[in-house]
XYZ file of C-alpha atoms in Angstrom:
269
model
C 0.000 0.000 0.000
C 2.960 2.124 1.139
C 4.945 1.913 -2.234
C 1.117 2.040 -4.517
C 1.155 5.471 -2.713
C 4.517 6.496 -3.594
C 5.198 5.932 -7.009
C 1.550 5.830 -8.115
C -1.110 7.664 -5.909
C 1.256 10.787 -4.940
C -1.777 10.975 -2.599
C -3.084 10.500 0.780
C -4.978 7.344 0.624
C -2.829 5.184 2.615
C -0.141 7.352 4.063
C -2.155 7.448 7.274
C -0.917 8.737 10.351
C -1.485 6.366 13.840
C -2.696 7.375 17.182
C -3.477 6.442 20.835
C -6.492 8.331 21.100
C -9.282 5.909 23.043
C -11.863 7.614 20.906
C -10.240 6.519 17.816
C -9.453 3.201 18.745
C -13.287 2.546 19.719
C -14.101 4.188 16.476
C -11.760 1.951 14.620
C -13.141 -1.038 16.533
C -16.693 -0.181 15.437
C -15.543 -0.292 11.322
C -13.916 -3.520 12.024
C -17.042 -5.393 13.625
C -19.346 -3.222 10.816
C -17.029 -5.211 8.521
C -17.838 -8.328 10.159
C -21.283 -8.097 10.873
C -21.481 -6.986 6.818
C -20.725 -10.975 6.071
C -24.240 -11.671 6.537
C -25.712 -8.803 5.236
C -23.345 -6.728 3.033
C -26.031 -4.296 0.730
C -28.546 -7.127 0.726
C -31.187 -4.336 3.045
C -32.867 -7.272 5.630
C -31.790 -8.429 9.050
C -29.804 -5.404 10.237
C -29.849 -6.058 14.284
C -29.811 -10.360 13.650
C -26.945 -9.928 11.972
C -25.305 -8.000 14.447
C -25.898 -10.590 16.858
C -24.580 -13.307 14.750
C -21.496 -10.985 14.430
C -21.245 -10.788 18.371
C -22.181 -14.382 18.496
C -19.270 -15.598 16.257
C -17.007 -13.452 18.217
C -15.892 -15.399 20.973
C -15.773 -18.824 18.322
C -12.980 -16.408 16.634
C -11.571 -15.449 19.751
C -11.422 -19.652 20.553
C -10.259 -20.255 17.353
C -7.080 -18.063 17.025
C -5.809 -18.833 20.742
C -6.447 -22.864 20.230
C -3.536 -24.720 20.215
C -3.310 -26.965 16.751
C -1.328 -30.885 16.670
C 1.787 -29.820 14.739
C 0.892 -26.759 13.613
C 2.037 -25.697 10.372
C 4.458 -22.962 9.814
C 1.629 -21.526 7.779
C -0.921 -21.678 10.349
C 1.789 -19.122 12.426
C 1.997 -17.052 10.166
C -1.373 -16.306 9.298
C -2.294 -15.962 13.316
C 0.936 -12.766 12.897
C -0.400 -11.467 10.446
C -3.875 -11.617 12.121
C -3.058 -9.989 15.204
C -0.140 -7.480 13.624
C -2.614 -6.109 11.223
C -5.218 -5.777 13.578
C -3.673 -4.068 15.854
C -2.370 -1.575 12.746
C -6.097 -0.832 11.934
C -7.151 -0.212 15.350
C -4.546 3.232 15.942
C -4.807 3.828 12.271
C -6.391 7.692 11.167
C -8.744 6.555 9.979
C -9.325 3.281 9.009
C -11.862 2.249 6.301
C -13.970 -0.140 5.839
C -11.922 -2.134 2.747
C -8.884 -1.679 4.817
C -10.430 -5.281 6.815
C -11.257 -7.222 3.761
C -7.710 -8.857 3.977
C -8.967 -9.866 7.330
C -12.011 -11.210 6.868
C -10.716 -14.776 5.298
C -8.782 -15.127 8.315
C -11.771 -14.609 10.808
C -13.759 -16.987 9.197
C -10.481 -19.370 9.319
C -10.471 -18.921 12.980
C -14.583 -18.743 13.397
C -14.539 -22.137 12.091
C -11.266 -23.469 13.576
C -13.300 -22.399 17.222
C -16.412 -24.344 16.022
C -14.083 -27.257 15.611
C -12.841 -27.029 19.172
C -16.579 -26.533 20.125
C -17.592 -29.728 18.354
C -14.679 -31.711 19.906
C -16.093 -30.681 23.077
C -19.430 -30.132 22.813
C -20.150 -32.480 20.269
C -24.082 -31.976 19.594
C -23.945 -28.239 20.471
C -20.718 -27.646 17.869
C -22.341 -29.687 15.313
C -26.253 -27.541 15.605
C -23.801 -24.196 15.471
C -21.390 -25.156 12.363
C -25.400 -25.672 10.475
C -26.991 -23.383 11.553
C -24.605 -20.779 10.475
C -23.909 -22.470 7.290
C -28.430 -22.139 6.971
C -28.064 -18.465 7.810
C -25.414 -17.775 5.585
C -26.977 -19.254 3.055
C -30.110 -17.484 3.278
C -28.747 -14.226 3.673
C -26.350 -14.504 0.428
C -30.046 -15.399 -1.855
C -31.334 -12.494 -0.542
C -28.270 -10.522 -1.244
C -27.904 -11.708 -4.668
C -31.580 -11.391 -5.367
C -31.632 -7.383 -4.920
C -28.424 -7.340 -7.197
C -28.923 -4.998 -10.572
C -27.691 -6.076 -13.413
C -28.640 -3.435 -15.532
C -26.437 -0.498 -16.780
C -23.543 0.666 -14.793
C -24.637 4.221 -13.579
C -20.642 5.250 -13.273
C -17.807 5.139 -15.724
C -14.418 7.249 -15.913
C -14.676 7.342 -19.475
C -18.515 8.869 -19.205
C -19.574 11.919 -20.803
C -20.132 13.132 -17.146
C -16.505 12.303 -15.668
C -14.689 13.372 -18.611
C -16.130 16.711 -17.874
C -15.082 16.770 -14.396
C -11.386 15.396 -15.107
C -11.333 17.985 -17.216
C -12.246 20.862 -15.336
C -9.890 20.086 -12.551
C -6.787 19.408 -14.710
C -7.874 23.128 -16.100
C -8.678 25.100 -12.897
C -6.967 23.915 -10.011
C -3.670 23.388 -8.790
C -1.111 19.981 -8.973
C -0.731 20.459 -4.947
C -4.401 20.469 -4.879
C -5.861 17.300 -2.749
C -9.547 15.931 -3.551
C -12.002 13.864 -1.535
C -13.569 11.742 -4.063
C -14.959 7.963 -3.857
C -12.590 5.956 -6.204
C -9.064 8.411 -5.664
C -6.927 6.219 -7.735
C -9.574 7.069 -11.130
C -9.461 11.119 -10.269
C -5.528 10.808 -9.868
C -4.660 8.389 -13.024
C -6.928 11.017 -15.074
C -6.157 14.379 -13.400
C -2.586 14.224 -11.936
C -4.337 15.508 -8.758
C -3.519 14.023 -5.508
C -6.746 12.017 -4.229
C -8.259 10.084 -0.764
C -11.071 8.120 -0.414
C -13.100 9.428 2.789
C -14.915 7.359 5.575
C -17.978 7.823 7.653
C -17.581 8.289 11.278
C -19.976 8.729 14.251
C -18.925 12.017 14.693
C -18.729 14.897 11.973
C -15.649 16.473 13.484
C -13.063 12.645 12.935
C -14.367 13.304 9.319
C -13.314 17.357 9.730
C -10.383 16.382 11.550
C -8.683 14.079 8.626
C -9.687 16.562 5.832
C -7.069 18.915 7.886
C -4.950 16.232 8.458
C -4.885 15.298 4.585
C -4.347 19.079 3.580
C -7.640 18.182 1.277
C -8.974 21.469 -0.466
C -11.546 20.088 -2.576
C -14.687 17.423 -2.229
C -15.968 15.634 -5.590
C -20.007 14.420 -4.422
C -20.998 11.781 -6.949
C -24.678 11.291 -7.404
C -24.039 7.575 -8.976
C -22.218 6.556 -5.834
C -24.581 5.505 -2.948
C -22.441 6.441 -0.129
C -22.023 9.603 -1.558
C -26.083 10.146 -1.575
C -26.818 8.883 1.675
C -23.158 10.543 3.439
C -21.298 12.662 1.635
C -24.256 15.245 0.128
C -25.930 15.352 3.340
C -22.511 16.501 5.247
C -21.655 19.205 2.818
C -25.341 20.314 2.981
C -24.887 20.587 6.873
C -21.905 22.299 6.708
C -22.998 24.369 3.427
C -20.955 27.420 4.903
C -17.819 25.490 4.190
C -18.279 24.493 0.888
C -18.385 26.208 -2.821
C -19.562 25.054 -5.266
C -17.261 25.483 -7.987
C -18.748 22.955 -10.751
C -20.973 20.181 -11.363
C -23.242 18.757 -14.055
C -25.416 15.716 -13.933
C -23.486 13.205 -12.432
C -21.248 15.053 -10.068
C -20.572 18.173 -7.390
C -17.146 19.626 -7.072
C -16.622 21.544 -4.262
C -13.535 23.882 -2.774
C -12.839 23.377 1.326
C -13.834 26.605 3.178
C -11.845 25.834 6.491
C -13.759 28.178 8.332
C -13.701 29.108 12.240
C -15.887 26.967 14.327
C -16.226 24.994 10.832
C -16.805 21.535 12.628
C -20.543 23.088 14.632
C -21.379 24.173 11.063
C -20.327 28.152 11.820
């Protein structure tokens, strides 16, 4: 990631700074178990608060999994339970840490969810058999649903649309090389503006979100109307802090905005 941002990004996606702060360690905490809870219903719309028990309920099974002890263990098995527990603990102080960040994670969890089961069944037999189907049932169930809401019709973005081409251009024509944007896919706006780019994230708490546009240096906010996040997050924030924002372009498909770092900007002043 380190080296992508280097010699490709020239941007702030991934050269993150780390802290200690207990409110950005829970907040960190709370994308990670988002990102677990989202294996059972990731964009599928049904079962928001059953799947969030099934995320706490598989928990602890992870929790037994990574700390059981395995008959000559492979070398592999040690290195994935590192990696598991070095690059966990790297999210967890990371500013900030987004939600893809823990996809390289999730393979292992479910490693480990079912490595606990194991130990459950060898135990428990009756009890770790009902949990091992039941959760293969749920899982089951909840990936129809997903797949059933899935369009397959036209893609509503494309970098090579009438739309972005106008917005690529504009930038590479009215603002500066230094310039940093806030847009939803950074390494698109960078490859066809030259412009250095970051992804944002969606916090509890307006001022984290404040506090890493200052951090980044960003001067600039792209909203994309194709890009659900951006409907549902992004529009609504600028609109609340409407003070702090200009609109300096935008056609059919997307808002480009210029940073107004304001006094009192985070309280909307």
């Amino acid at each position: 990631a380190v080296p992508q941002s280097l010699l490709l990004n020239k941007g702030r996606d991934y050269l993150v700074r780390y802290s200690m702060n207990p409110e950005i360690l829970l907040e960190n905490f709370r994308v990670g178990f988002i990102s677990i809870k989202n294996l059972w219903i990731w964009k599928s719309g049904y079962g928001g608060l059953f799947s969030t028990c099934l995320a706490v309920a598989t928990l602890p099974l992870m929790c037994l999994g990574i700390t059981a002890r395995v008959d000559q263990e492979p070398v592999i098995f040690k290195i994935f339970k590192v990696f598991f527990i070095v690059y966990t603990a790297t999210l967890l102080f990371m500013l900030p840490s987004i939600f893809r960040y823990f996809f390289p994670l999730l393979p292992l969890y479910l490693f480990y969810l079912f490595l606990g089961i194991d130990r459950m069944e060898k135990r428990y037999r009756i009890f770790g058999v009902f949990i091992f189907v039941a959760l293969m049932v749920i899982t089951l169930v909840f990936y129809v649903v997903k797949y059933s809401r899935v369009s397959y019709g036209p893609m509503s973005y494309s970098a090579v649309k009438k739309e972005s081409t106008e917005l690529f251009d504009y930038i590479r024509a009215n603002t500066d090389p230094k310039d940093v944007f806030i847009f939803r896919h950074p390494t698109v706006l960078n490859f066809f503006t030259e412009r250095p780019a970051s992804i944002y994230y969606y916090p509890i708490k307006d001022d984290y979100l404040w506090s890493y546009f200052r951090r980044i240096h960003a001067t600039y906010v792209v909203v994309g109307r194709p890009f659900k996040i951006d409907r549902h997050y992004l529009d609504p924030f600028v609109e609340r802090y409407q003070n702090n924002f200009e609109k300096v372009f935008y056609n059919a498909d997307f808002s480009l905005y210029r940073i107004l770092y304001r006094t009192r900007s985070e309280n909307g002043g």
